[in-house]
C-alpha atoms as a printed R data frame, in Angstrom:
    type eleno elety resid chain resno      x      y      z
1   ATOM     1    CA   MET     A     1 79.122 46.250 28.599
2   ATOM     2    CA   THR     A     2 77.594 43.808 26.125
3   ATOM     3    CA   CYS     A     3 75.371 40.764 26.521
4   ATOM     4    CA   ILE     A     4 77.326 37.648 27.521
5   ATOM     5    CA   TYR     A     5 75.769 35.749 24.574
6   ATOM     6    CA   CYS     A     6 75.786 38.356 21.785
7   ATOM     7    CA   PRO     A     7 77.245 41.803 21.034
8   ATOM     8    CA   SER     A     8 74.041 43.661 22.081
9   ATOM     9    CA   ASP     A     9 74.212 46.604 24.490
10  ATOM    10    CA   GLY     A    10 70.779 45.780 25.970
11  ATOM    11    CA   PRO     A    11 68.210 46.345 27.226
12  ATOM    12    CA   TYR     A    12 68.919 43.638 29.771
13  ATOM    13    CA   THR     A    13 66.586 41.214 31.535
14  ATOM    14    CA   GLU     A    14 67.038 38.814 34.415
15  ATOM    15    CA   GLU     A    15 68.155 35.363 33.221
16  ATOM    16    CA   HIS     A    16 67.677 32.220 35.298
17  ATOM    17    CA   VAL     A    17 71.000 30.363 35.677
18  ATOM    18    CA   VAL     A    18 68.971 27.230 36.361
19  ATOM    19    CA   PRO     A    19 65.621 27.259 34.514
20  ATOM    20    CA   ALA     A    20 62.633 27.935 36.754
21  ATOM    21    CA   GLY     A    21 61.182 24.555 35.730
22  ATOM    22    CA   MET     A    22 64.201 22.874 37.301
23  ATOM    23    CA   GLY     A    23 63.893 24.761 40.579
24  ATOM    24    CA   GLY     A    24 65.818 27.955 39.820
25  ATOM    25    CA   ASP     A    25 62.838 30.203 40.364
26  ATOM    26    CA   ASP     A    26 64.173 32.312 43.221
27  ATOM    27    CA   GLY     A    27 66.382 35.408 43.255
28  ATOM    28    CA   LYS     A    28 69.527 33.445 44.134
29  ATOM    29    CA   TRP     A    29 69.694 31.947 40.644
30  ATOM    30    CA   LEU     A    30 69.424 35.076 38.486
31  ATOM    31    CA   LEU     A    31 71.949 36.756 36.195
32  ATOM    32    CA   LYS     A    32 71.201 40.486 36.359
33  ATOM    33    CA   ASP     A    33 72.217 43.090 33.783
34  ATOM    34    CA   VAL     A    34 74.326 40.711 31.688
35  ATOM    35    CA   VAL     A    35 71.823 39.031 29.301
36  ATOM    36    CA   CYS     A    36 69.913 41.042 26.706
37  ATOM    37    CA   GLY     A    37 66.164 40.696 26.309
38  ATOM    38    CA   VAL     A    38 66.464 39.176 22.828
39  ATOM    39    CA   CYS     A    39 68.775 36.365 23.957
40  ATOM    40    CA   ASN     A    40 66.763 35.705 27.111
41  ATOM    41    CA   THR     A    41 63.240 35.925 25.691
42  ATOM    42    CA   ASP     A    42 63.576 35.025 22.011
43  ATOM    43    CA   VAL     A    43 66.479 32.557 22.057
44  ATOM    44    CA   PHE     A    44 66.733 30.797 25.407
45  ATOM    45    CA   SER     A    45 63.171 30.836 26.774
46  ATOM    46    CA   PRO     A    46 61.707 28.787 23.875
47  ATOM    47    CA   MET     A    47 64.613 26.334 24.134
48  ATOM    48    CA   GLU     A    48 64.135 25.951 27.911
49  ATOM    49    CA   THR     A    49 60.395 25.470 27.419
50  ATOM    50    CA   LYS     A    50 61.021 22.688 24.912
51  ATOM    51    CA   VAL     A    51 63.481 20.955 27.249
52  ATOM    52    CA   MET     A    52 61.065 21.284 30.185
53  ATOM    53    CA   ARG     A    53 58.145 19.833 28.188
54  ATOM    54    CA   ALA     A    54 59.639 17.437 25.644
55  ATOM    55    CA   SER     A    55 62.566 15.688 27.331
56  ATOM    56    CA   PRO     A    56 62.958 13.167 30.147
57  ATOM    57    CA   LEU     A    57 62.973 16.171 32.516
58  ATOM    58    CA   ALA     A    58 59.324 16.721 31.605
59  ATOM    59    CA   ILE     A    59 58.379 13.366 33.098
60  ATOM    60    CA   ALA     A    60 60.141 14.175 36.370
61  ATOM    61    CA   ARG     A    61 58.353 17.542 36.551
62  ATOM    62    CA   LEU     A    62 55.008 15.866 35.898
63  ATOM    63    CA   PHE     A    63 55.447 13.544 38.870
64  ATOM    64    CA   LYS     A    64 57.310 15.835 41.301
65  ATOM    65    CA   GLN     A    65 56.052 19.387 40.723
66  ATOM    66    CA   THR     A    66 52.495 20.233 41.719
67  ATOM    67    CA   ARG     A    67 52.473 23.534 39.832
68  ATOM    68    CA   SER     A    68 54.428 25.631 37.384
69  ATOM    69    CA   ARG     A    69 55.849 29.073 38.215
70  ATOM    70    CA   LYS     A    70 53.644 31.436 40.184
71  ATOM    71    CA   ARG     A    71 51.782 33.422 37.544
72  ATOM    72    CA   GLY     A    72 48.593 34.416 39.335
73  ATOM    73    CA   LYS     A    73 45.526 32.965 37.617
74  ATOM    74    CA   ARG     A    74 47.713 31.449 34.879
75  ATOM    75    CA   THR     A    75 49.547 29.195 37.357
76  ATOM    76    CA   ALA     A    76 48.849 25.590 36.398
77  ATOM    77    CA   ALA     A    77 50.217 22.088 36.723
78  ATOM    78    CA   PRO     A    78 53.345 21.393 34.653
79  ATOM    79    CA   SER     A    79 52.575 20.126 31.180
80  ATOM    80    CA   ILE     A    80 54.358 17.695 28.933
81  ATOM    81    CA   TYR     A    81 54.618 17.702 25.168
82  ATOM    82    CA   ALA     A    82 54.795 14.223 23.790
83  ATOM    83    CA   PRO     A    83 53.717 13.949 20.152
84  ATOM    84    CA   VAL     A    84 52.672 10.380 20.843
85  ATOM    85    CA   SER     A    85 51.912  8.835 24.194
86  ATOM    86    CA   TYR     A    86 50.392  5.398 24.574
87  ATOM    87    CA   PHE     A    87 48.756  3.374 27.304
88  ATOM    88    CA   ASP     A    88 49.052 -0.416 27.095
89  ATOM    89    CA   ASP     A    89 45.551 -1.426 28.206
90  ATOM    90    CA   PRO     A    90 45.795 -4.823 29.924
91  ATOM    91    CA   GLN     A    91 42.028 -5.439 29.654
92  ATOM    92    CA   SER     A    92 41.719 -5.007 25.896
93  ATOM    93    CA   GLY     A    93 45.311 -5.716 24.887
94  ATOM    94    CA   LEU     A    94 45.244 -2.513 22.814
95  ATOM    95    CA   LEU     A    95 47.764  0.299 22.688
96  ATOM    96    CA   LEU     A    96 45.620  3.397 23.322
97  ATOM    97    CA   GLU     A    97 46.502  7.037 22.692
98  ATOM    98    CA   GLN     A    98 46.633  9.013 25.923
99  ATOM    99    CA   GLU     A    99 47.583 12.307 27.477
100 ATOM   100    CA   LEU     A   100 49.684 12.389 30.646
101 ATOM   101    CA   GLY     A   101 48.412 14.793 33.270
102 ATOM   102    CA   SER     A   102 49.683 16.103 36.568
103 ATOM   103    CA   GLY     A   103 51.241 13.409 38.723
104 ATOM   104    CA   GLY     A   104 51.565 11.200 35.642
105 ATOM   105    CA   GLN     A   105 47.829 10.506 35.595
106 ATOM   106    CA   SER     A   106 46.790  8.890 32.330
107 ATOM   107    CA   MET     A   107 43.791 10.210 30.403
108 ATOM   108    CA   VAL     A   108 42.872  7.928 27.512
109 ATOM   109    CA   TRP     A   109 41.679  9.936 24.541
110 ATOM   110    CA   PRO     A   110 38.281  8.904 23.184
111 ATOM   111    CA   GLN     A   111 39.104  6.775 20.148
112 ATOM   112    CA   VAL     A   112 37.955  4.079 17.778
113 ATOM   113    CA   ASN     A   113 40.339  1.160 17.301
114 ATOM   114    CA   TYR     A   114 40.371 -1.526 14.659
115 ATOM   115    CA   VAL     A   115 40.848 -5.012 16.077
116 ATOM   116    CA   PRO     A   116 41.613 -7.494 13.283
117 ATOM   117    CA   PRO     A   117 40.041 -9.256 11.580
118 ATOM   118    CA   GLU     A   118 36.567 -7.655 11.741
119 ATOM   119    CA   ARG     A   119 35.996 -5.723 14.963
120 ATOM   120    CA   MET     A   120 36.008 -2.068 15.996
121 ATOM   121    CA   THR     A   121 36.148 -0.897 19.621
122 ATOM   122    CA   VAL     A   122 35.575  2.456 21.277
123 ATOM   123    CA   SER     A   123 37.895  3.390 24.130
124 ATOM   124    CA   ALA     A   124 37.697  6.403 26.442
125 ATOM   125    CA   THR     A   125 38.358  7.421 30.024
126 ATOM   126    CA   ASP     A   126 34.620  7.382 30.759
127 ATOM   127    CA   ALA     A   127 31.285  6.443 29.160
128 ATOM   128    CA   ALA     A   128 30.265 10.073 28.572
129 ATOM   129    CA   SER     A   129 33.404 10.717 26.484
130 ATOM   130    CA   ALA     A   130 32.851  7.515 24.491
131 ATOM   131    CA   ASN     A   131 29.208  8.420 23.805
132 ATOM   132    CA   GLU     A   132 30.184 11.935 22.729
133 ATOM   133    CA   LEU     A   133 32.737 10.500 20.295
134 ATOM   134    CA   ILE     A   134 30.167  8.115 18.788
135 ATOM   135    CA   ARG     A   135 27.629 10.942 18.449
136 ATOM   136    CA   ASP     A   136 30.232 13.208 16.802
137 ATOM   137    CA   LEU     A   137 31.236 10.508 14.339
138 ATOM   138    CA   GLY     A   138 27.744 10.228 12.887
139 ATOM   139    CA   HIS     A   139 27.102  7.533 10.294
140 ATOM   140    CA   SER     A   140 30.024  7.636  7.879
141 ATOM   141    CA   PRO     A   141 33.355  8.926  9.193
142 ATOM   142    CA   THR     A   142 36.216  8.813  6.739
143 ATOM   143    CA   CYS     A   143 38.881 10.495  8.821
144 ATOM   144    CA   LEU     A   144 39.318 11.166 12.511
145 ATOM   145    CA   ARG     A   145 42.193 13.083 14.046
146 ATOM   146    CA   PHE     A   146 42.830 14.371 17.536
147 ATOM   147    CA   VAL     A   147 44.113 17.862 18.258
148 ATOM   148    CA   LYS     A   148 45.456 19.174 21.560
149 ATOM   149    CA   SER     A   149 44.985 22.874 22.077
150 ATOM   150    CA   CYS     A   150 45.213 25.080 25.147
151 ATOM   151    CA   GLY     A   151 45.709 22.109 27.451
152 ATOM   152    CA   THR     A   152 42.490 20.368 26.439
153 ATOM   153    CA   VAL     A   153 41.790 17.596 23.999
154 ATOM   154    CA   SER     A   154 39.345 18.284 21.199
155 ATOM   155    CA   ARG     A   155 38.481 16.277 18.139
156 ATOM   156    CA   CYS     A   156 38.201 17.182 14.519
157 ATOM   157    CA   VAL     A   157 36.016 14.849 12.509
158 ATOM   158    CA   THR     A   158 35.896 14.795  8.735
159 ATOM   159    CA   VAL     A   159 32.875 12.980  7.286
């Protein structure tokens, strides 16, 4: 017998009919001995991950799922990949870069914003984050970019 997706003879792995991120994480929703490891792990898993983190489904998971699959110490809240996410701050009238957390909670990234014609503002979730950003900037920043890695926000400053 060959894989249902390619001509491989195996080895086979268990394939979720419905991705685990959509609730198919129990034994009732598994294809057994019909999907090869390459198709399951190398082809479909990355695609499912992208759909679960970078589509409208990701927003539903963020609000409705308290955790991802059970993976021992690696079990965490679902995450979302949005290259750009903004928060329309009613107090300042600015569009601020943010990260969406579990339950859709907004975390405004520490940032400096230009407000025409001659004003700069610092925005952050809390005063400690704003002060850390100002300290990291020093006296003459020429470029500031934010990088998300391993579920945390860090900054890279070029001066």
